[in-house]
mmCIF file with all atom_site columns, C-alpha atoms in Angstrom:
data_model
loop_
_atom_site.group_PDB
_atom_site.id
_atom_site.type_symbol
_atom_site.label_atom_id
_atom_site.label_alt_id
_atom_site.label_comp_id
_atom_site.label_asym_id
_atom_site.label_entity_id
_atom_site.label_seq_id
_atom_site.pdbx_PDB_ins_code
_atom_site.Cartn_x
_atom_site.Cartn_y
_atom_site.Cartn_z
_atom_site.occupancy
_atom_site.B_iso_or_equiv
_atom_site.pdbx_formal_charge
_atom_site.auth_seq_id
_atom_site.auth_comp_id
_atom_site.auth_asym_id
_atom_site.auth_atom_id
_atom_site.pdbx_PDB_model_num
ATOM 1   C CA . MET A 1 1   ? 294.988 -109.100 160.750 1.00 0.00 ? 1   MET A CA 1
ATOM 2   C CA . SER A 1 2   ? 298.644 -108.048 160.702 1.00 0.00 ? 2   SER A CA 1
ATOM 3   C CA . ILE A 1 3   ? 301.437 -110.539 160.153 1.00 0.00 ? 3   ILE A CA 1
ATOM 4   C CA . LYS A 1 4   ? 302.612 -109.938 163.754 1.00 0.00 ? 4   LYS A CA 1
ATOM 5   C CA . THR A 1 5   ? 299.155 -110.774 165.126 1.00 0.00 ? 5   THR A CA 1
ATOM 6   C CA . LYS A 1 6   ? 299.029 -113.929 163.029 1.00 0.00 ? 6   LYS A CA 1
ATOM 7   C CA . ILE A 1 7   ? 302.389 -115.028 164.402 1.00 0.00 ? 7   ILE A CA 1
ATOM 8   C CA . VAL A 1 8   ? 301.398 -114.391 168.033 1.00 0.00 ? 8   VAL A CA 1
ATOM 9   C CA . THR A 1 9   ? 298.056 -116.161 167.527 1.00 0.00 ? 9   THR A CA 1
ATOM 10  C CA . ALA A 1 10  ? 299.359 -119.162 165.632 1.00 0.00 ? 10  ALA A CA 1
ATOM 11  C CA . ALA A 1 11  ? 302.599 -119.535 167.570 1.00 0.00 ? 11  ALA A CA 1
ATOM 12  C CA . ALA A 1 12  ? 301.437 -119.161 171.151 1.00 0.00 ? 12  ALA A CA 1
ATOM 13  C CA . ALA A 1 13  ? 303.428 -122.242 172.109 1.00 0.00 ? 13  ALA A CA 1
ATOM 14  C CA . PHE A 1 14  ? 306.598 -120.949 170.486 1.00 0.00 ? 14  PHE A CA 1
ATOM 15  C CA . THR A 1 15  ? 309.223 -118.603 171.839 1.00 0.00 ? 15  THR A CA 1
ATOM 16  C CA . LEU A 1 16  ? 309.406 -115.498 169.654 1.00 0.00 ? 16  LEU A CA 1
ATOM 17  C CA . ILE A 1 17  ? 312.583 -113.482 169.641 1.00 0.00 ? 17  ILE A CA 1
ATOM 18  C CA . VAL A 1 18  ? 311.562 -109.830 169.497 1.00 0.00 ? 18  VAL A CA 1
ATOM 19  C CA . GLY A 1 19  ? 314.224 -107.164 169.162 1.00 0.00 ? 19  GLY A CA 1
ATOM 20  C CA . VAL A 1 20  ? 317.347 -106.906 167.093 1.00 0.00 ? 20  VAL A CA 1
ATOM 21  C CA . GLY A 1 21  ? 319.773 -107.726 169.879 1.00 0.00 ? 21  GLY A CA 1
ATOM 22  C CA . ALA A 1 22  ? 318.270 -111.199 170.252 1.00 0.00 ? 22  ALA A CA 1
ATOM 23  C CA . ALA A 1 23  ? 319.629 -112.360 166.906 1.00 0.00 ? 23  ALA A CA 1
ATOM 24  C CA . GLY A 1 24  ? 322.979 -110.705 166.673 1.00 0.00 ? 24  GLY A CA 1
ATOM 25  C CA . THR A 1 25  ? 324.824 -107.420 166.778 1.00 0.00 ? 25  THR A CA 1
ATOM 26  C CA . LEU A 1 26  ? 322.691 -105.448 164.338 1.00 0.00 ? 26  LEU A CA 1
ATOM 27  C CA . THR A 1 27  ? 321.951 -102.577 166.717 1.00 0.00 ? 27  THR A CA 1
ATOM 28  C CA . ALA A 1 28  ? 323.143 -99.225  165.402 1.00 0.00 ? 28  ALA A CA 1
ATOM 29  C CA . ASN A 1 29  ? 322.307 -95.549  165.562 1.00 0.00 ? 29  ASN A CA 1
ATOM 30  C CA . ALA A 1 30  ? 320.797 -93.664  162.676 1.00 0.00 ? 30  ALA A CA 1
ATOM 31  C CA . ALA A 1 31  ? 322.053 -91.153  160.185 1.00 0.00 ? 31  ALA A CA 1
ATOM 32  C CA . THR A 1 32  ? 320.369 -88.412  162.219 1.00 0.00 ? 32  THR A CA 1
ATOM 33  C CA . PRO A 1 33  ? 320.506 -87.905  165.991 1.00 0.00 ? 33  PRO A CA 1
ATOM 34  C CA . LYS A 1 34  ? 316.726 -87.371  166.013 1.00 0.00 ? 34  LYS A CA 1
ATOM 35  C CA . CYS A 1 35  ? 316.273 -91.008  165.092 1.00 0.00 ? 35  CYS A CA 1
ATOM 36  C CA . GLY A 1 36  ? 318.581 -92.026  167.925 1.00 0.00 ? 36  GLY A CA 1
ATOM 37  C CA . PRO A 1 37  ? 319.656 -95.492  169.046 1.00 0.00 ? 37  PRO A CA 1
ATOM 38  C CA . GLN A 1 38  ? 316.398 -97.099  167.879 1.00 0.00 ? 38  GLN A CA 1
ATOM 39  C CA . CYS A 1 39  ? 317.520 -96.805  164.270 1.00 0.00 ? 39  CYS A CA 1
ATOM 40  C CA . SER A 1 40  ? 320.027 -98.400  161.926 1.00 0.00 ? 40  SER A CA 1
ATOM 41  C CA . ASP A 1 41  ? 321.911 -97.154  158.905 1.00 0.00 ? 41  ASP A CA 1
ATOM 42  C CA . PHE A 1 42  ? 322.403 -99.930  156.358 1.00 0.00 ? 42  PHE A CA 1
ATOM 43  C CA . TYR A 1 43  ? 325.150 -100.171 153.768 1.00 0.00 ? 43  TYR A CA 1
ATOM 44  C CA . SER A 1 44  ? 326.280 -102.635 151.128 1.00 0.00 ? 44  SER A CA 1
ATOM 45  C CA . ARG A 1 45  ? 329.650 -104.358 151.293 1.00 0.00 ? 45  ARG A CA 1
ATOM 46  C CA . ALA A 1 46  ? 330.103 -103.507 147.626 1.00 0.00 ? 46  ALA A CA 1
ATOM 47  C CA . PHE A 1 47  ? 330.051 -99.738  148.214 1.00 0.00 ? 47  PHE A CA 1
ATOM 48  C CA . GLY A 1 48  ? 330.948 -99.291  151.898 1.00 0.00 ? 48  GLY A CA 1
ATOM 49  C CA . THR A 1 49  ? 329.629 -96.853  154.478 1.00 0.00 ? 49  THR A CA 1
ATOM 50  C CA . GLY A 1 50  ? 329.764 -93.896  152.082 1.00 0.00 ? 50  GLY A CA 1
ATOM 51  C CA . SER A 1 51  ? 326.492 -95.023  150.476 1.00 0.00 ? 51  SER A CA 1
ATOM 52  C CA . VAL A 1 52  ? 323.596 -96.037  152.696 1.00 0.00 ? 52  VAL A CA 1
ATOM 53  C CA . LEU A 1 53  ? 320.009 -97.235  152.439 1.00 0.00 ? 53  LEU A CA 1
ATOM 54  C CA . ASP A 1 54  ? 317.800 -94.249  151.597 1.00 0.00 ? 54  ASP A CA 1
ATOM 55  C CA . ALA A 1 55  ? 314.088 -93.658  151.036 1.00 0.00 ? 55  ALA A CA 1
ATOM 56  C CA . LEU A 1 56  ? 314.685 -90.239  149.430 1.00 0.00 ? 56  LEU A CA 1
ATOM 57  C CA . HIS A 1 57  ? 312.310 -88.428  151.822 1.00 0.00 ? 57  HIS A CA 1
ATOM 58  C CA . ALA A 1 58  ? 309.298 -89.735  149.926 1.00 0.00 ? 58  ALA A CA 1
ATOM 59  C CA . GLY A 1 59  ? 307.506 -91.526  152.717 1.00 0.00 ? 59  GLY A CA 1
ATOM 60  C CA . ARG A 1 60  ? 304.911 -93.068  150.420 1.00 0.00 ? 60  ARG A CA 1
ATOM 61  C CA . ALA A 1 61  ? 304.074 -96.627  149.452 1.00 0.00 ? 61  ALA A CA 1
ATOM 62  C CA . GLY A 1 62  ? 305.756 -97.744  146.261 1.00 0.00 ? 62  GLY A CA 1
ATOM 63  C CA . GLN A 1 63  ? 308.713 -95.356  146.560 1.00 0.00 ? 63  GLN A CA 1
ATOM 64  C CA . PRO A 1 64  ? 311.818 -97.311  145.462 1.00 0.00 ? 64  PRO A CA 1
ATOM 65  C CA . ALA A 1 65  ? 314.621 -97.609  147.997 1.00 0.00 ? 65  ALA A CA 1
ATOM 66  C CA . THR A 1 66  ? 318.165 -96.875  146.920 1.00 0.00 ? 66  THR A CA 1
ATOM 67  C CA . LEU A 1 67  ? 321.687 -96.277  148.140 1.00 0.00 ? 67  LEU A CA 1
ATOM 68  C CA . ALA A 1 68  ? 322.502 -92.601  148.555 1.00 0.00 ? 68  ALA A CA 1
ATOM 69  C CA . ARG A 1 69  ? 325.511 -90.672  149.771 1.00 0.00 ? 69  ARG A CA 1
ATOM 70  C CA . ALA A 1 70  ? 325.664 -90.876  153.560 1.00 0.00 ? 70  ALA A CA 1
ATOM 71  C CA . GLY A 1 71  ? 324.780 -87.525  155.087 1.00 0.00 ? 71  GLY A CA 1
ATOM 72  C CA . ARG A 1 72  ? 322.136 -85.703  157.096 1.00 0.00 ? 72  ARG A CA 1
ATOM 73  C CA . SER A 1 73  ? 319.112 -87.056  155.268 1.00 0.00 ? 73  SER A CA 1
ATOM 74  C CA . GLN A 1 74  ? 316.233 -88.410  157.326 1.00 0.00 ? 74  GLN A CA 1
ATOM 75  C CA . GLY A 1 75  ? 315.618 -90.681  154.375 1.00 0.00 ? 75  GLY A CA 1
ATOM 76  C CA . GLU A 1 76  ? 318.475 -92.762  155.763 1.00 0.00 ? 76  GLU A CA 1
ATOM 77  C CA . ASP A 1 77  ? 316.705 -93.478  159.067 1.00 0.00 ? 77  ASP A CA 1
ATOM 78  C CA . PHE A 1 78  ? 315.436 -97.048  159.424 1.00 0.00 ? 78  PHE A CA 1
ATOM 79  C CA . SER A 1 79  ? 314.496 -99.183  162.427 1.00 0.00 ? 79  SER A CA 1
ATOM 80  C CA . VAL A 1 80  ? 314.648 -102.969 162.599 1.00 0.00 ? 80  VAL A CA 1
ATOM 81  C CA . ASP A 1 81  ? 311.901 -105.059 164.209 1.00 0.00 ? 81  ASP A CA 1
ATOM 82  C CA . GLY A 1 82  ? 312.613 -108.706 165.078 1.00 0.00 ? 82  GLY A CA 1
ATOM 83  C CA . LEU A 1 83  ? 309.590 -110.956 164.398 1.00 0.00 ? 83  LEU A CA 1
ATOM 84  C CA . GLY A 1 84  ? 310.844 -114.438 165.231 1.00 0.00 ? 84  GLY A CA 1
ATOM 85  C CA . GLN A 1 85  ? 312.321 -117.285 163.221 1.00 0.00 ? 85  GLN A CA 1
ATOM 86  C CA . VAL A 1 86  ? 311.524 -118.629 159.776 1.00 0.00 ? 86  VAL A CA 1
ATOM 87  C CA . ASP A 1 87  ? 310.146 -121.756 161.434 1.00 0.00 ? 87  ASP A CA 1
ATOM 88  C CA . ASP A 1 88  ? 307.640 -119.648 163.422 1.00 0.00 ? 88  ASP A CA 1
ATOM 89  C CA . PHE A 1 89  ? 306.329 -118.149 160.193 1.00 0.00 ? 89  PHE A CA 1
ATOM 90  C CA . PHE A 1 90  ? 306.178 -121.560 158.521 1.00 0.00 ? 90  PHE A CA 1
ATOM 91  C CA . ARG A 1 91  ? 304.162 -123.066 161.395 1.00 0.00 ? 91  ARG A CA 1
ATOM 92  C CA . ALA A 1 92  ? 301.809 -120.087 161.219 1.00 0.00 ? 92  ALA A CA 1
ATOM 93  C CA . GLY A 1 93  ? 301.237 -120.825 157.538 1.00 0.00 ? 93  GLY A CA 1
ATOM 94  C CA . LEU A 1 94  ? 302.927 -117.644 156.341 1.00 0.00 ? 94  LEU A CA 1
ATOM 95  C CA . LEU A 1 95  ? 306.031 -119.024 154.621 1.00 0.00 ? 95  LEU A CA 1
ATOM 96  C CA . PRO A 1 96  ? 306.522 -122.026 152.309 1.00 0.00 ? 96  PRO A CA 1
ATOM 97  C CA . GLY A 1 97  ? 308.160 -125.247 153.389 1.00 0.00 ? 97  GLY A CA 1
ATOM 98  C CA . GLY A 1 98  ? 310.952 -124.762 150.868 1.00 0.00 ? 98  GLY A CA 1
ATOM 99  C CA . LEU A 1 99  ? 312.241 -121.733 152.746 1.00 0.00 ? 99  LEU A CA 1
ATOM 100 C CA . ASN A 1 100 ? 311.762 -123.396 156.115 1.00 0.00 ? 100 ASN A CA 1
ATOM 101 C CA . ALA A 1 101 ? 313.746 -126.474 155.095 1.00 0.00 ? 101 ALA A CA 1
ATOM 102 C CA . LEU A 1 102 ? 316.811 -124.366 154.313 1.00 0.00 ? 102 LEU A CA 1
ATOM 103 C CA . TYR A 1 103 ? 316.457 -121.378 156.651 1.00 0.00 ? 103 TYR A CA 1
ATOM 104 C CA . GLY A 1 104 ? 314.145 -122.510 159.465 1.00 0.00 ? 104 GLY A CA 1
ATOM 105 C CA . SER A 1 105 ? 316.457 -121.516 162.327 1.00 0.00 ? 105 SER A CA 1
ATOM 106 C CA . MET A 1 106 ? 317.253 -118.060 160.958 1.00 0.00 ? 106 MET A CA 1
ATOM 107 C CA . PHE A 1 107 ? 315.638 -114.866 162.219 1.00 0.00 ? 107 PHE A CA 1
ATOM 108 C CA . VAL A 1 108 ? 313.269 -112.634 160.308 1.00 0.00 ? 108 VAL A CA 1
ATOM 109 C CA . TYR A 1 109 ? 312.819 -108.873 160.528 1.00 0.00 ? 109 TYR A CA 1
ATOM 110 C CA . GLU A 1 110 ? 310.963 -105.902 159.127 1.00 0.00 ? 110 GLU A CA 1
ATOM 111 C CA . ILE A 1 111 ? 312.980 -102.786 158.284 1.00 0.00 ? 111 ILE A CA 1
ATOM 112 C CA . GLU A 1 112 ? 310.786 -99.727  158.799 1.00 0.00 ? 112 GLU A CA 1
ATOM 113 C CA . TYR A 1 113 ? 311.403 -96.275  157.385 1.00 0.00 ? 113 TYR A CA 1
ATOM 114 C CA . THR A 1 114 ? 311.619 -94.100  160.524 1.00 0.00 ? 114 THR A CA 1
ATOM 115 C CA . PRO A 1 115 ? 312.496 -90.521  159.518 1.00 0.00 ? 115 PRO A CA 1
ATOM 116 C CA . GLY A 1 116 ? 313.696 -88.561  162.522 1.00 0.00 ? 116 GLY A CA 1
ATOM 117 C CA . GLY A 1 117 ? 312.563 -91.417  164.757 1.00 0.00 ? 117 GLY A CA 1
ATOM 118 C CA . SER A 1 118 ? 308.899 -91.222  163.664 1.00 0.00 ? 118 SER A CA 1
ATOM 119 C CA . PRO A 1 119 ? 307.362 -94.528  162.552 1.00 0.00 ? 119 PRO A CA 1
ATOM 120 C CA . SER A 1 120 ? 305.939 -94.352  159.041 1.00 0.00 ? 120 SER A CA 1
ATOM 121 C CA . ASP A 1 121 ? 304.276 -97.798  158.887 1.00 0.00 ? 121 ASP A CA 1
ATOM 122 C CA . LEU A 1 122 ? 306.212 -98.261  155.643 1.00 0.00 ? 122 LEU A CA 1
ATOM 123 C CA . CYS A 1 123 ? 308.790 -101.022 155.446 1.00 0.00 ? 123 CYS A CA 1
ATOM 124 C CA . LEU A 1 124 ? 311.419 -102.161 152.995 1.00 0.00 ? 124 LEU A CA 1
ATOM 125 C CA . GLY A 1 125 ? 309.778 -104.744 150.790 1.00 0.00 ? 125 GLY A CA 1
ATOM 126 C CA . VAL A 1 126 ? 308.460 -105.831 147.420 1.00 0.00 ? 126 VAL A CA 1
ATOM 127 C CA . GLY A 1 127 ? 305.086 -105.092 145.889 1.00 0.00 ? 127 GLY A CA 1
ATOM 128 C CA . ALA A 1 128 ? 304.837 -108.484 144.186 1.00 0.00 ? 128 ALA A CA 1
ATOM 129 C CA . VAL A 1 129 ? 306.320 -111.962 144.433 1.00 0.00 ? 129 VAL A CA 1
ATOM 130 C CA . PRO A 1 130 ? 310.060 -111.310 144.051 1.00 0.00 ? 130 PRO A CA 1
ATOM 131 C CA . GLY A 1 131 ? 312.031 -112.343 141.008 1.00 0.00 ? 131 GLY A CA 1
ATOM 132 C CA . THR A 1 132 ? 315.166 -111.269 139.207 1.00 0.00 ? 132 THR A CA 1
ATOM 133 C CA . GLY A 1 133 ? 315.199 -107.474 139.034 1.00 0.00 ? 133 GLY A CA 1
ATOM 134 C CA . THR A 1 134 ? 312.098 -106.867 141.173 1.00 0.00 ? 134 THR A CA 1
ATOM 135 C CA . THR A 1 135 ? 312.234 -103.330 142.565 1.00 0.00 ? 135 THR A CA 1
ATOM 136 C CA . VAL A 1 136 ? 312.549 -103.021 146.360 1.00 0.00 ? 136 VAL A CA 1
ATOM 137 C CA . ALA A 1 137 ? 310.442 -100.171 147.710 1.00 0.00 ? 137 ALA A CA 1
ATOM 138 C CA . LEU A 1 138 ? 308.566 -98.855  150.719 1.00 0.00 ? 138 LEU A CA 1
ATOM 139 C CA . GLU A 1 139 ? 305.499 -101.017 151.313 1.00 0.00 ? 139 GLU A CA 1
ATOM 140 C CA . PRO A 1 140 ? 302.901 -101.097 154.139 1.00 0.00 ? 140 PRO A CA 1
ATOM 141 C CA . CYS A 1 141 ? 304.384 -102.905 157.147 1.00 0.00 ? 141 CYS A CA 1
ATOM 142 C CA . GLY A 1 142 ? 302.896 -105.974 158.738 1.00 0.00 ? 142 GLY A CA 1
ATOM 143 C CA . LYS A 1 143 ? 300.528 -107.064 155.997 1.00 0.00 ? 143 LYS A CA 1
ATOM 144 C CA . ASN A 1 144 ? 302.287 -110.151 154.632 1.00 0.00 ? 144 ASN A CA 1
ATOM 145 C CA . ALA A 1 145 ? 305.689 -111.688 153.964 1.00 0.00 ? 145 ALA A CA 1
ATOM 146 C CA . LYS A 1 146 ? 306.510 -109.101 151.277 1.00 0.00 ? 146 LYS A CA 1
ATOM 147 C CA . THR A 1 147 ? 308.033 -106.784 153.902 1.00 0.00 ? 147 THR A CA 1
ATOM 148 C CA . VAL A 1 148 ? 309.788 -109.551 155.842 1.00 0.00 ? 148 VAL A CA 1
ATOM 149 C CA . TRP A 1 149 ? 313.497 -110.349 155.414 1.00 0.00 ? 149 TRP A CA 1
ATOM 150 C CA . ILE A 1 150 ? 315.484 -113.398 156.501 1.00 0.00 ? 150 ILE A CA 1
ATOM 151 C CA . PHE A 1 151 ? 318.878 -112.308 157.865 1.00 0.00 ? 151 PHE A CA 1
ATOM 152 C CA . ASP A 1 152 ? 321.385 -114.901 156.676 1.00 0.00 ? 152 ASP A CA 1
ATOM 153 C CA . LEU A 1 153 ? 324.682 -114.413 158.526 1.00 0.00 ? 153 LEU A CA 1
ATOM 154 C CA . GLU A 1 154 ? 327.676 -114.363 156.155 1.00 0.00 ? 154 GLU A CA 1
ATOM 155 C CA . PRO A 1 155 ? 331.011 -113.843 157.952 1.00 0.00 ? 155 PRO A CA 1
ATOM 156 C CA . THR A 1 156 ? 333.720 -112.459 155.673 1.00 0.00 ? 156 THR A CA 1
ATOM 157 C CA . SER A 1 157 ? 337.396 -111.677 155.965 1.00 0.00 ? 157 SER A CA 1
ATOM 158 C CA . THR A 1 158 ? 336.524 -107.996 156.475 1.00 0.00 ? 158 THR A CA 1
ATOM 159 C CA . GLY A 1 159 ? 333.687 -108.332 158.970 1.00 0.00 ? 159 GLY A CA 1
ATOM 160 C CA . THR A 1 160 ? 330.234 -109.714 159.600 1.00 0.00 ? 160 THR A CA 1
ATOM 161 C CA . TYR A 1 161 ? 327.564 -109.193 156.958 1.00 0.00 ? 161 TYR A CA 1
ATOM 162 C CA . TYR A 1 162 ? 324.080 -110.500 156.241 1.00 0.00 ? 162 TYR A CA 1
ATOM 163 C CA . ALA A 1 163 ? 322.341 -111.570 153.080 1.00 0.00 ? 163 ALA A CA 1
ATOM 164 C CA . LEU A 1 164 ? 318.785 -110.236 153.303 1.00 0.00 ? 164 LEU A CA 1
ATOM 165 C CA . ILE A 1 165 ? 316.508 -112.859 151.758 1.00 0.00 ? 165 ILE A CA 1
ATOM 166 C CA . SER A 1 166 ? 312.951 -111.897 150.842 1.00 0.00 ? 166 SER A CA 1
ATOM 167 C CA . ALA A 1 167 ? 310.534 -114.046 152.850 1.00 0.00 ? 167 ALA A CA 1
ATOM 168 C CA . ALA A 1 168 ? 308.100 -113.675 149.942 1.00 0.00 ? 168 ALA A CA 1
ATOM 169 C CA . THR A 1 169 ? 310.263 -116.026 147.838 1.00 0.00 ? 169 THR A CA 1
ATOM 170 C CA . SER A 1 170 ? 307.878 -118.671 146.496 1.00 0.00 ? 170 SER A CA 1
ATOM 171 C CA . HIS A 1 171 ? 310.225 -120.752 144.329 1.00 0.00 ? 171 HIS A CA 1
ATOM 172 C CA . ASN A 1 172 ? 313.915 -121.184 143.534 1.00 0.00 ? 172 ASN A CA 1
ATOM 173 C CA . PHE A 1 173 ? 314.557 -121.904 147.214 1.00 0.00 ? 173 PHE A CA 1
ATOM 174 C CA . ASN A 1 174 ? 318.167 -122.998 146.720 1.00 0.00 ? 174 ASN A CA 1
ATOM 175 C CA . HIS A 1 175 ? 318.846 -119.514 145.345 1.00 0.00 ? 175 HIS A CA 1
ATOM 176 C CA . PRO A 1 176 ? 316.217 -117.367 147.090 1.00 0.00 ? 176 PRO A CA 1
ATOM 177 C CA . TYR A 1 177 ? 315.694 -113.760 146.081 1.00 0.00 ? 177 TYR A CA 1
ATOM 178 C CA . ALA A 1 178 ? 317.827 -111.392 148.140 1.00 0.00 ? 178 ALA A CA 1
ATOM 179 C CA . LEU A 1 179 ? 318.243 -107.632 148.516 1.00 0.00 ? 179 LEU A CA 1
ATOM 180 C CA . THR A 1 180 ? 320.762 -106.559 145.885 1.00 0.00 ? 180 THR A CA 1
ATOM 181 C CA . ALA A 1 181 ? 322.464 -103.216 145.262 1.00 0.00 ? 181 ALA A CA 1
ATOM 182 C CA . LEU A 1 182 ? 323.312 -102.422 141.650 1.00 0.00 ? 182 LEU A CA 1
ATOM 183 C CA . VAL A 1 183 ? 324.995 -99.024  141.892 1.00 0.00 ? 183 VAL A CA 1
ATOM 184 C CA . PRO A 1 184 ? 324.300 -96.091  144.249 1.00 0.00 ? 184 PRO A CA 1
ATOM 185 C CA . GLY A 1 185 ? 321.431 -93.953  143.004 1.00 0.00 ? 185 GLY A CA 1
ATOM 186 C CA . PHE A 1 186 ? 319.624 -96.830  141.286 1.00 0.00 ? 186 PHE A CA 1
ATOM 187 C CA . PRO A 1 187 ? 316.673 -98.637  142.908 1.00 0.00 ? 187 PRO A CA 1
ATOM 188 C CA . LEU A 1 188 ? 317.529 -101.690 144.970 1.00 0.00 ? 188 LEU A CA 1
ATOM 189 C CA . VAL A 1 189 ? 316.267 -104.959 143.506 1.00 0.00 ? 189 VAL A CA 1
ATOM 190 C CA . THR A 1 190 ? 315.927 -108.626 144.360 1.00 0.00 ? 190 THR A CA 1
ATOM 191 C CA . ALA A 1 191 ? 318.129 -111.183 142.622 1.00 0.00 ? 191 ALA A CA 1
ATOM 192 C CA . PRO A 1 192 ? 318.882 -114.884 143.205 1.00 0.00 ? 192 PRO A CA 1
ATOM 193 C CA . LEU A 1 193 ? 321.272 -115.300 146.109 1.00 0.00 ? 193 LEU A CA 1
ATOM 194 C CA . ALA A 1 194 ? 324.638 -116.659 145.024 1.00 0.00 ? 194 ALA A CA 1
ATOM 195 C CA . THR A 1 195 ? 324.615 -119.583 147.474 1.00 0.00 ? 195 THR A CA 1
ATOM 196 C CA . GLY A 1 196 ? 326.943 -122.563 147.286 1.00 0.00 ? 196 GLY A CA 1
ATOM 197 C CA . GLY A 1 197 ? 329.967 -120.310 146.983 1.00 0.00 ? 197 GLY A CA 1
ATOM 198 C CA . VAL A 1 198 ? 330.973 -116.770 147.807 1.00 0.00 ? 198 VAL A CA 1
ATOM 199 C CA . VAL A 1 199 ? 327.951 -114.495 148.158 1.00 0.00 ? 199 VAL A CA 1
ATOM 200 C CA . LEU A 1 200 ? 328.302 -111.444 145.918 1.00 0.00 ? 200 LEU A CA 1
ATOM 201 C CA . THR A 1 201 ? 329.358 -108.278 147.717 1.00 0.00 ? 201 THR A CA 1
ATOM 202 C CA . HIS A 1 202 ? 326.315 -106.561 146.179 1.00 0.00 ? 202 HIS A CA 1
ATOM 203 C CA . GLN A 1 203 ? 324.135 -108.912 148.266 1.00 0.00 ? 203 GLN A CA 1
ATOM 204 C CA . LEU A 1 204 ? 325.881 -108.445 151.612 1.00 0.00 ? 204 LEU A CA 1
ATOM 205 C CA . TRP A 1 205 ? 324.654 -105.880 154.143 1.00 0.00 ? 205 TRP A CA 1
ATOM 206 C CA . SER A 1 206 ? 325.662 -104.439 157.495 1.00 0.00 ? 206 SER A CA 1
ATOM 207 C CA . ALA A 1 207 ? 324.835 -101.383 159.599 1.00 0.00 ? 207 ALA A CA 1
ATOM 208 C CA . THR A 1 208 ? 326.986 -98.549  160.863 1.00 0.00 ? 208 THR A CA 1
ATOM 209 C CA . GLN A 1 209 ? 327.559 -98.018  164.567 1.00 0.00 ? 209 GLN A CA 1
ATOM 210 C CA . GLY A 1 210 ? 326.713 -94.533  165.840 1.00 0.00 ? 210 GLY A CA 1
ATOM 211 C CA . VAL A 1 211 ? 325.443 -91.380  164.193 1.00 0.00 ? 211 VAL A CA 1
ATOM 212 C CA . LEU A 1 212 ? 327.163 -90.687  160.893 1.00 0.00 ? 212 LEU A CA 1
ATOM 213 C CA . PRO A 1 213 ? 329.871 -88.015  161.298 1.00 0.00 ? 213 PRO A CA 1
ATOM 214 C CA . SER A 1 214 ? 328.353 -85.773  158.642 1.00 0.00 ? 214 SER A CA 1
ATOM 215 C CA . SER A 1 215 ? 325.093 -85.592  160.586 1.00 0.00 ? 215 SER A CA 1
ATOM 216 C CA . ALA A 1 216 ? 326.466 -85.198  164.116 1.00 0.00 ? 216 ALA A CA 1
ATOM 217 C CA . ALA A 1 217 ? 325.649 -81.503  164.198 1.00 0.00 ? 217 ALA A CA 1
ATOM 218 C CA . ARG A 1 218 ? 322.058 -81.930  163.055 1.00 0.00 ? 218 ARG A CA 1
#
């Protein structure tokens, strides 16, 4: 049974928010026009829009995700699927109470690799319980919380960003494991979120609006 089916079954009395627009202004077009308005092109605050989330054309489970130079690559095409709130997952028995106590009202999503607009059934996630330095890779969508991310809104002086917290965090709830960019070209990892102060720029994410200029002619 997929994680979406479990949520619908266990949370029939709840209101699920499905779709990116329901939780904020995350809607964006992809790197390539083929992917169209269904897709998003993610970048880190630390490195700006010149380096974006990339699956390196692999399209296979276990392929590490990275930041690559923004361009015409279909490896930069991702779509975002809203699943509900942390509290919905907790009530369905899919997330621990420690996460729910701190993030219960926040929304959760899967980020699917969608090259050229074609679903791959591979989502951004972790292959094991996240810890410091755990590699973030393409993993089968919808199986468990390892491909689910809590979008924690973090307004900054230069715009609106999100910390992407792994819903598979099983301990260290005050500093949950979040998507972290080291340097472009290196695999993305999870690392404890720097809560209680200024969140590190390497742990803040946003999405571009519109097709990237370098891919407009594709």
